[in-house]
Coordinates of C-alpha atoms in Angstrom, one line a residue:
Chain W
X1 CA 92.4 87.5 37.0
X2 CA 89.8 87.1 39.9
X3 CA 86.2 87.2 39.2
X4 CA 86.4 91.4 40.1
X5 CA 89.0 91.6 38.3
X6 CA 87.6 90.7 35.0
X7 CA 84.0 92.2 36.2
X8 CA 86.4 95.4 35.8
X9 CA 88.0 94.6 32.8
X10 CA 84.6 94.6 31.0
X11 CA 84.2 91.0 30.8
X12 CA 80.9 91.5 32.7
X13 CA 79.3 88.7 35.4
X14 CA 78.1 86.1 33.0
X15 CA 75.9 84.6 35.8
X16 CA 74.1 88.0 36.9
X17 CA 70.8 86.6 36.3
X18 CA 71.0 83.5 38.6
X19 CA 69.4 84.1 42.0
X20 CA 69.6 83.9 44.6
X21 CA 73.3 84.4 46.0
X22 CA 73.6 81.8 46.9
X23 CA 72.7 79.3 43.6
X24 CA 74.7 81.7 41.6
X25 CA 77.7 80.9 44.0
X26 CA 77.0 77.5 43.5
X27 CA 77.1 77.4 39.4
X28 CA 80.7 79.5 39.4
X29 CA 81.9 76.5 42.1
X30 CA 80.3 74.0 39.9
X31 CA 82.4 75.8 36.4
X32 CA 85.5 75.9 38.6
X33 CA 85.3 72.6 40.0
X34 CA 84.2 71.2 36.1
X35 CA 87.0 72.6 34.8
X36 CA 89.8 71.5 37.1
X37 CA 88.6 67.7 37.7
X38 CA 86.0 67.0 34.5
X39 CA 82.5 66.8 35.1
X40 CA 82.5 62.6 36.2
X41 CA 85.4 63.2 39.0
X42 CA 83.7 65.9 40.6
X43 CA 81.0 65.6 43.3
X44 CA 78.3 68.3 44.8
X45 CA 80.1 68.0 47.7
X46 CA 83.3 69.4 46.3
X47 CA 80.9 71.9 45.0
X48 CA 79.4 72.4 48.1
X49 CA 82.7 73.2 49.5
X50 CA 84.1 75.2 47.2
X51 CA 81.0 77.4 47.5
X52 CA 81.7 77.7 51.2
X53 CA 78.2 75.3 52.0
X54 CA 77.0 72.1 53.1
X55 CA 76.1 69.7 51.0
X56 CA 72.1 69.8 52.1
X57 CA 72.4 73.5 51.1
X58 CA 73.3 72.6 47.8
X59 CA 70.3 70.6 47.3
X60 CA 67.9 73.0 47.9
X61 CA 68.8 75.0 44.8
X62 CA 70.1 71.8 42.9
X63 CA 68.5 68.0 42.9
X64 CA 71.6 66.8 41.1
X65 CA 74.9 67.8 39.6
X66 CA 73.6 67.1 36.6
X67 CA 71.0 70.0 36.8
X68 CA 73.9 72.5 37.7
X69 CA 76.0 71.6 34.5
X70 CA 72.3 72.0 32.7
X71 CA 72.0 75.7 33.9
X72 CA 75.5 76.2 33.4
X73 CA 75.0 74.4 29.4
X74 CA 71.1 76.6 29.3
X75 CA 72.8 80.0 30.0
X76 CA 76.1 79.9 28.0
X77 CA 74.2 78.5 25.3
X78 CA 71.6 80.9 25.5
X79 CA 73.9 83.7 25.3
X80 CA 75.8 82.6 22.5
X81 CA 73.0 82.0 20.6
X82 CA 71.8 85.9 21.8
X83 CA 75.1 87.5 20.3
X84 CA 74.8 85.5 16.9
X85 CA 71.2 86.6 17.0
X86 CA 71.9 90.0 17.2
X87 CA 74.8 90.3 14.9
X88 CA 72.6 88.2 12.1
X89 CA 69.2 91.0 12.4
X90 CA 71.4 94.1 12.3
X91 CA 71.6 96.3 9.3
X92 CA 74.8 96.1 6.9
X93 CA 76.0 93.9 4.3
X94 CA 76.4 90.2 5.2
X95 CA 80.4 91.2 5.3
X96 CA 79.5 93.5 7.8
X97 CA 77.2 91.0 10.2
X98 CA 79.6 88.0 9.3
X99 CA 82.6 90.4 10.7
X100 CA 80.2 91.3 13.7
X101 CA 78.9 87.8 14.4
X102 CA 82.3 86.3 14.3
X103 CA 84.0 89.4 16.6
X104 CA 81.4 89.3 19.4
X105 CA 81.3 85.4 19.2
X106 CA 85.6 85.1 19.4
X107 CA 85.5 87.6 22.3
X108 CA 82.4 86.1 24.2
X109 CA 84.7 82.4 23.9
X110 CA 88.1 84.1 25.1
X111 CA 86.5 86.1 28.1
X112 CA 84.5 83.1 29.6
X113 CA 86.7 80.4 28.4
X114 CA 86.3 78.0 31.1
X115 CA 82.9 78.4 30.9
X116 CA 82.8 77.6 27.6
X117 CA 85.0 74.4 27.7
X118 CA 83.0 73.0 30.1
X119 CA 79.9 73.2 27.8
X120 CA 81.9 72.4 25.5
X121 CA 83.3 69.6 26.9
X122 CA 80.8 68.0 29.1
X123 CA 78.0 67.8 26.4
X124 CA 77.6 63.9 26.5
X125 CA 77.2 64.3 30.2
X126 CA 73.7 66.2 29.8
X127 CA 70.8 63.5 30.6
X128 CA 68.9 62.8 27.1
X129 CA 66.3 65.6 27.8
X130 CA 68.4 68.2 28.6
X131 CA 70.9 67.5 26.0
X132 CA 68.3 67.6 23.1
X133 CA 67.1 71.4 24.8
X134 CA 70.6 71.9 24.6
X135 CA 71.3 70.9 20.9
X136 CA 68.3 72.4 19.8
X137 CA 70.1 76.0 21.0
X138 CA 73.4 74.9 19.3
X139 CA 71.1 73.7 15.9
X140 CA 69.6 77.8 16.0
X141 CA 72.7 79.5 16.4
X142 CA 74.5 77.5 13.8
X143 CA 71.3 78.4 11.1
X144 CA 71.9 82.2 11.7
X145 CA 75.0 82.2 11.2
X146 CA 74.8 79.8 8.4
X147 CA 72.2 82.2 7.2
X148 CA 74.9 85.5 7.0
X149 CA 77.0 83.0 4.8
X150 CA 74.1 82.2 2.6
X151 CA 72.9 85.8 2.3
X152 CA 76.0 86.6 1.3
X153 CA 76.6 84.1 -1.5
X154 CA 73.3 84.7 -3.0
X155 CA 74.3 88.3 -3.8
X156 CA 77.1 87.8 -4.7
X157 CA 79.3 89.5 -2.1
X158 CA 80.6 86.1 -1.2
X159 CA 82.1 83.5 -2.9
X160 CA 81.6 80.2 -0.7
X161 CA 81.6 77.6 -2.9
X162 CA 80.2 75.1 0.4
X163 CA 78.0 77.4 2.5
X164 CA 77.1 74.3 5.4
X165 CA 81.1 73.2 5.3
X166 CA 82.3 76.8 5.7
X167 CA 79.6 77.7 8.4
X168 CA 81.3 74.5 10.6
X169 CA 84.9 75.2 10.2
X170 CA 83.9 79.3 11.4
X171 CA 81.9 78.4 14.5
X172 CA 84.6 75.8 15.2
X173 CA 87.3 78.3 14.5
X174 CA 85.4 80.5 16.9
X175 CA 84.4 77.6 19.6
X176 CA 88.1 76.5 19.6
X177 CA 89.2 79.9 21.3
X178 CA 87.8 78.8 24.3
X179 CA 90.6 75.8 24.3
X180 CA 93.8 77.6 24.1
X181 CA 92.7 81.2 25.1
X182 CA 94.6 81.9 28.3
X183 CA 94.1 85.5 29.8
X184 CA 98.0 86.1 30.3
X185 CA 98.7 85.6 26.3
X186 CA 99.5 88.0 23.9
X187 CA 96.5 88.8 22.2
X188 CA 93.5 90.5 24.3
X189 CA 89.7 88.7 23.3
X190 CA 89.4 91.7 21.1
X191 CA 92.4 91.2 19.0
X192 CA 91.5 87.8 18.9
X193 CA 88.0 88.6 17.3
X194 CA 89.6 91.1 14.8
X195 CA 91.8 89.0 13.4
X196 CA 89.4 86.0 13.3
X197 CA 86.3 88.0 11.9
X198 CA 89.5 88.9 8.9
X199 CA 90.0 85.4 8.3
X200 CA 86.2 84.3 8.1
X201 CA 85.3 87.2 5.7
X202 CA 89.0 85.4 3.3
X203 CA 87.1 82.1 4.3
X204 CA 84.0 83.2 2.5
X205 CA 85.5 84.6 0.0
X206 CA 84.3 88.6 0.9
X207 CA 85.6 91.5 -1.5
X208 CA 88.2 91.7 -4.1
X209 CA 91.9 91.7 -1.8
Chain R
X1 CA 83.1 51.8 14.1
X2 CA 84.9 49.0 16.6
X3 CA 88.6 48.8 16.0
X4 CA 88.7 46.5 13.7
X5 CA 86.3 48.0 11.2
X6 CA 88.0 51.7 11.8
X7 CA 91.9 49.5 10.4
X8 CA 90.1 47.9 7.2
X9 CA 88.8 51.5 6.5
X10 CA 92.4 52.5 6.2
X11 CA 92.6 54.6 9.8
X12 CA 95.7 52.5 10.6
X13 CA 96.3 51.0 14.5
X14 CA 97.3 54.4 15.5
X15 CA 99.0 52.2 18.7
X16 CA 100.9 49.5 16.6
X17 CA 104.3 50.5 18.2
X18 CA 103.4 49.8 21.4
X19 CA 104.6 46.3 22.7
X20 CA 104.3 44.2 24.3
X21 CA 100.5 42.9 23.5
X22 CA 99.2 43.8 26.9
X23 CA 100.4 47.5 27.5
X24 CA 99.0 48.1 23.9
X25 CA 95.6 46.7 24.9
X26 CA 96.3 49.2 28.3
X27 CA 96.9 51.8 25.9
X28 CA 93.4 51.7 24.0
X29 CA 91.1 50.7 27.4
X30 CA 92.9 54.1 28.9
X31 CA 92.2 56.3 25.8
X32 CA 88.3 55.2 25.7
X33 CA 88.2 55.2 29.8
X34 CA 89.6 59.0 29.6
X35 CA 87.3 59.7 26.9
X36 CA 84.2 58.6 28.2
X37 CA 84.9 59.9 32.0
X38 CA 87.5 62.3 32.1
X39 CA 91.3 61.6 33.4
X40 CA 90.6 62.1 36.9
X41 CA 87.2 60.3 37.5
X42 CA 89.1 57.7 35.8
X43 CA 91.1 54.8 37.8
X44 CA 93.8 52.2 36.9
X45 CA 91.6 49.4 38.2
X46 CA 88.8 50.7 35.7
X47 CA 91.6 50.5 32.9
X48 CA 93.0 47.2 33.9
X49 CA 89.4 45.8 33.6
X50 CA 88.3 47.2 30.4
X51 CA 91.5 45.5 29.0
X52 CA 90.9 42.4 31.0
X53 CA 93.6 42.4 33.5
X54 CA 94.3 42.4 37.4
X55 CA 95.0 46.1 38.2
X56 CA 98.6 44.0 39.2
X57 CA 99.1 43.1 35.6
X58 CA 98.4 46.7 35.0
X59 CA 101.3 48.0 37.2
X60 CA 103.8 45.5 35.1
X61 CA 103.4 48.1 32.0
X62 CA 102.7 51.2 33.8
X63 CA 103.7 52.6 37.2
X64 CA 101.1 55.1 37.4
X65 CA 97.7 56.4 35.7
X66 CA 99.9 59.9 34.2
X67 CA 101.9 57.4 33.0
X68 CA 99.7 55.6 30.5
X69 CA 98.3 59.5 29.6
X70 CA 101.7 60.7 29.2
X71 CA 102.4 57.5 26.7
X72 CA 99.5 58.3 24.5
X73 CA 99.7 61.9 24.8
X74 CA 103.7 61.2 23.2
X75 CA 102.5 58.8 20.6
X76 CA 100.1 61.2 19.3
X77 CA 102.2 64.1 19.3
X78 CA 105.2 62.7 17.6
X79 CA 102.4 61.5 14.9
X80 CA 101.5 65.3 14.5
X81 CA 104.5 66.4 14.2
X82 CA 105.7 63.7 12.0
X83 CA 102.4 64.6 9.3
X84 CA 103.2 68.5 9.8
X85 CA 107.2 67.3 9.3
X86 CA 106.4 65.7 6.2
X87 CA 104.0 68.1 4.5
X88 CA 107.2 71.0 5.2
X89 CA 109.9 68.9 3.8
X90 CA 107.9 68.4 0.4
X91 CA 108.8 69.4 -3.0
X92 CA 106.4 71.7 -4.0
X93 CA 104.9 75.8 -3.4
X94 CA 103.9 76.8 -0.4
X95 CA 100.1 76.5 -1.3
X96 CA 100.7 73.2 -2.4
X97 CA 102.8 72.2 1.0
X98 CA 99.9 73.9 3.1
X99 CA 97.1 72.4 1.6
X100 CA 99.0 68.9 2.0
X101 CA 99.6 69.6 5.7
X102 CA 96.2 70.7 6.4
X103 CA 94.7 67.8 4.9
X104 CA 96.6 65.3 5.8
X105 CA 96.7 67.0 10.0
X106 CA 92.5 66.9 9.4
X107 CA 92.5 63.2 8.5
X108 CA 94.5 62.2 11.2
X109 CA 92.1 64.5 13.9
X110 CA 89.2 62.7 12.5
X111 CA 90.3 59.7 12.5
X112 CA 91.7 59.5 15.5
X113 CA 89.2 61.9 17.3
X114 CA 88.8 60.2 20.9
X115 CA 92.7 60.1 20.8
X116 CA 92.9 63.3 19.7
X117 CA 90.2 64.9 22.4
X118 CA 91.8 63.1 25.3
X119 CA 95.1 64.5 24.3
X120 CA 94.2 67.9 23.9
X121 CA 91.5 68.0 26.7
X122 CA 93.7 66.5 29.3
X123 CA 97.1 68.2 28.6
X124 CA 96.8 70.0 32.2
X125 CA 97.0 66.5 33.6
X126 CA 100.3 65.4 32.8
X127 CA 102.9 66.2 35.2
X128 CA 105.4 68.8 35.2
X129 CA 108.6 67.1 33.5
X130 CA 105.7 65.1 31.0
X131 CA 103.9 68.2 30.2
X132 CA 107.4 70.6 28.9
X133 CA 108.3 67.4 27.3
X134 CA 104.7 67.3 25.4
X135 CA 104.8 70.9 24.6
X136 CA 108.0 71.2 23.3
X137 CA 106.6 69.3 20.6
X138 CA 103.6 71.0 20.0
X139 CA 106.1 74.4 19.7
X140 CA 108.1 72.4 17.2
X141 CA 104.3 71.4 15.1
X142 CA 103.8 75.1 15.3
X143 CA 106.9 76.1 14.2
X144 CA 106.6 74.1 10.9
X145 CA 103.5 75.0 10.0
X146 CA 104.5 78.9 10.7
X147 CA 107.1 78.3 9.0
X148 CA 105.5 77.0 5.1
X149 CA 102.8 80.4 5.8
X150 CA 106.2 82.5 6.3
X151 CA 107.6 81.0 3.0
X152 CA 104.4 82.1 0.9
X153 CA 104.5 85.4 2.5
X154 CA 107.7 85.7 1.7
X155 CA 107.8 85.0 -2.0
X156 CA 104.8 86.8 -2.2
X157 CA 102.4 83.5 -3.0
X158 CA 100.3 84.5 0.0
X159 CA 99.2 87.7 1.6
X160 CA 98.9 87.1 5.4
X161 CA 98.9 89.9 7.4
X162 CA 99.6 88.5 10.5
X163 CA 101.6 84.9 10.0
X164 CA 101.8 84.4 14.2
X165 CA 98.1 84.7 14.2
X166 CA 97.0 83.0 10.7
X167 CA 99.2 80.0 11.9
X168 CA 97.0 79.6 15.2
X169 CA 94.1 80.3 13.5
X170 CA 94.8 77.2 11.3
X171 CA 96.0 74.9 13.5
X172 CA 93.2 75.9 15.8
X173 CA 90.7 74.6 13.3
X174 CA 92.3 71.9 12.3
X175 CA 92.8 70.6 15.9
X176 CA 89.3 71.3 16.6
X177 CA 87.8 68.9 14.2
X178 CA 88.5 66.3 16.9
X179 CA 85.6 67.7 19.0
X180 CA 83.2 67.7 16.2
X181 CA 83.6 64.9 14.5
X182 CA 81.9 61.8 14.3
X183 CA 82.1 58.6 12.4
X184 CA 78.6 58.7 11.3
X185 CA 78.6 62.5 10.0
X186 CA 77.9 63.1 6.6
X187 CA 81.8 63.8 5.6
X188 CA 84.8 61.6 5.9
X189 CA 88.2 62.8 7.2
X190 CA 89.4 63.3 3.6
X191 CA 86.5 65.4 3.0
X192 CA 86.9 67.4 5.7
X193 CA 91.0 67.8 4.9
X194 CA 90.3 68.6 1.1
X195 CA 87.3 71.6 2.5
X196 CA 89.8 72.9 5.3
X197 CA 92.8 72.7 2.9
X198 CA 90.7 75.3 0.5
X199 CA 89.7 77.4 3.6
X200 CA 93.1 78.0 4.9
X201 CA 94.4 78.5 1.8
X202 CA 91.9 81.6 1.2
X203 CA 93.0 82.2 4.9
X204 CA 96.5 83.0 3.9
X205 CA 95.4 84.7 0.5
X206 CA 96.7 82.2 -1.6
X207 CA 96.4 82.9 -5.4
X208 CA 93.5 85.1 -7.4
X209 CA 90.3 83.7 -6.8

């Protein structure tokens, strides 16, 4: 699917909020192009050219390469850490958030899924500044939803017997999407999140089955 | 860990079949070279020289770059298959089959996590030929594992809904512990198998909790 394609299909643009035109063009180049070729064997001139610019134009929205895959790291992070921060402050029983939480997550990693492998991906590649903002965002989104767990082994609604060990494998579970989602498989990013919000809640040890 | 440290620990030379001594030292300066840059900001002269050779001596072992990728890539599917293999052929229930395969698939992913990232994070770089050869195996790693969760469903030990879709959700995590893990986290790779072997057991609905 094209960009308009999945625009229509409800995926929304994830980089709306980058302006002007023109930068914005330049971080989808710089997600393509990071995808294709890994962050080290691509240049801003290949960005530059995929974005249908010179090279000099590119620099007067980005010093480095570096600072694209930052913006490209800040926003997808950001977002992820927005949807587990919603679905951890909304009303219902931990079951209920954990289901939400991991749904909205799954689908968020199967929609932008090249987006999220390069953050994924090219995390060592972050200079030391940037890469500390960046775990910081990854260190709050893992306590929320680590939080949902605890909340719900405290009253009892959940039986995890190792609240940090379960909270990594389900944001891994979730994260992972991103690697072998492919838009022409079998399962759409809802179905995906269903069945893996299902599997988290049996992780946990939700309800009587 | 270096190498030698990462063999007295009981990881094993994960490359000890290949011969002669100079394609197996090609062997582990490609992985770490992939690793750190990426396939394809990677060259053969940067391999050759991080095994200390002529990029000449290189070509004696390996006619090309996909080559070498395509050789580890093989080794370290056969080895997954060969665990996954093993685990299915084994006496036992299904529960105790699954929770074998699981752990012993999550040691080998942490143990051998820059062999395993490469691997899975440059699949798209193999050619043609290499790459339905690689997969092929990966359907037959699937197939087993499928396979021991269809047994349990079937004589009732487990209640999984959805066996196509609990059997990527466990392999999924299970593969994915090669992007998180690190040698100086706070769990070893046994650990981590005996934690992921209880969550996917609860994945499948294995016995009353």
């Amino acid at each position: 699917m094209d960009t308009e394609a999945r625009e229509a299909a409800g995926a929304g643009d994830e980089w709306a909020d980058v302006a002007p035109d023109a930068a914005r063009r330049l971080v989808r180049a710089a997600v393509e192009a990071f995808a294709e070729r890994g962050y080290h064997a691509t240049t801003t001139r290949d960005i530059a050219g995929r974005a249908g610019m010179s090279p000099a134009a590119l620099y007067i929205h980005y010093r480095t390469k570096e600072e694209l895959l930052y913006r490209i790291s800040g926003i997808g992070h950001e977002k992820a850490l927005a949807i587990m921060g919603e679905a951890a402050a909304a009303d219902g029983s931990a079951a209920e958030r954990l289901a939400a939480a991991v749904r909205t997550f799954v689908r968020w990693h199967a929609e932008h899924h090249t987006t999220a492998r390069v953050i994924q991906y090219e995390l060592q590649a972050l200079g030391p500044e940037h890469y500390a903002e960046i775990t910081a965002l990854r260190r709050r989104t893992d306590r929320l939803l680590r939080q949902i767990i605890q909340d719900g082994a405290d009253s009892g609604e959940f039986r995890a017997d190792d609240v940090p060990g379960t909270t990594l494998a389900a944001l891994s579970l979730c994260v992972d999407v991103a690697r072998w989602f492919t838009a022409d498989g079998r399962r759409t990013p809802d179905e995906v999140g269903v069945l893996y919000a299902g599997l988290v809640l049996r992780m946990v040890g939700a309800g009587a089955e």
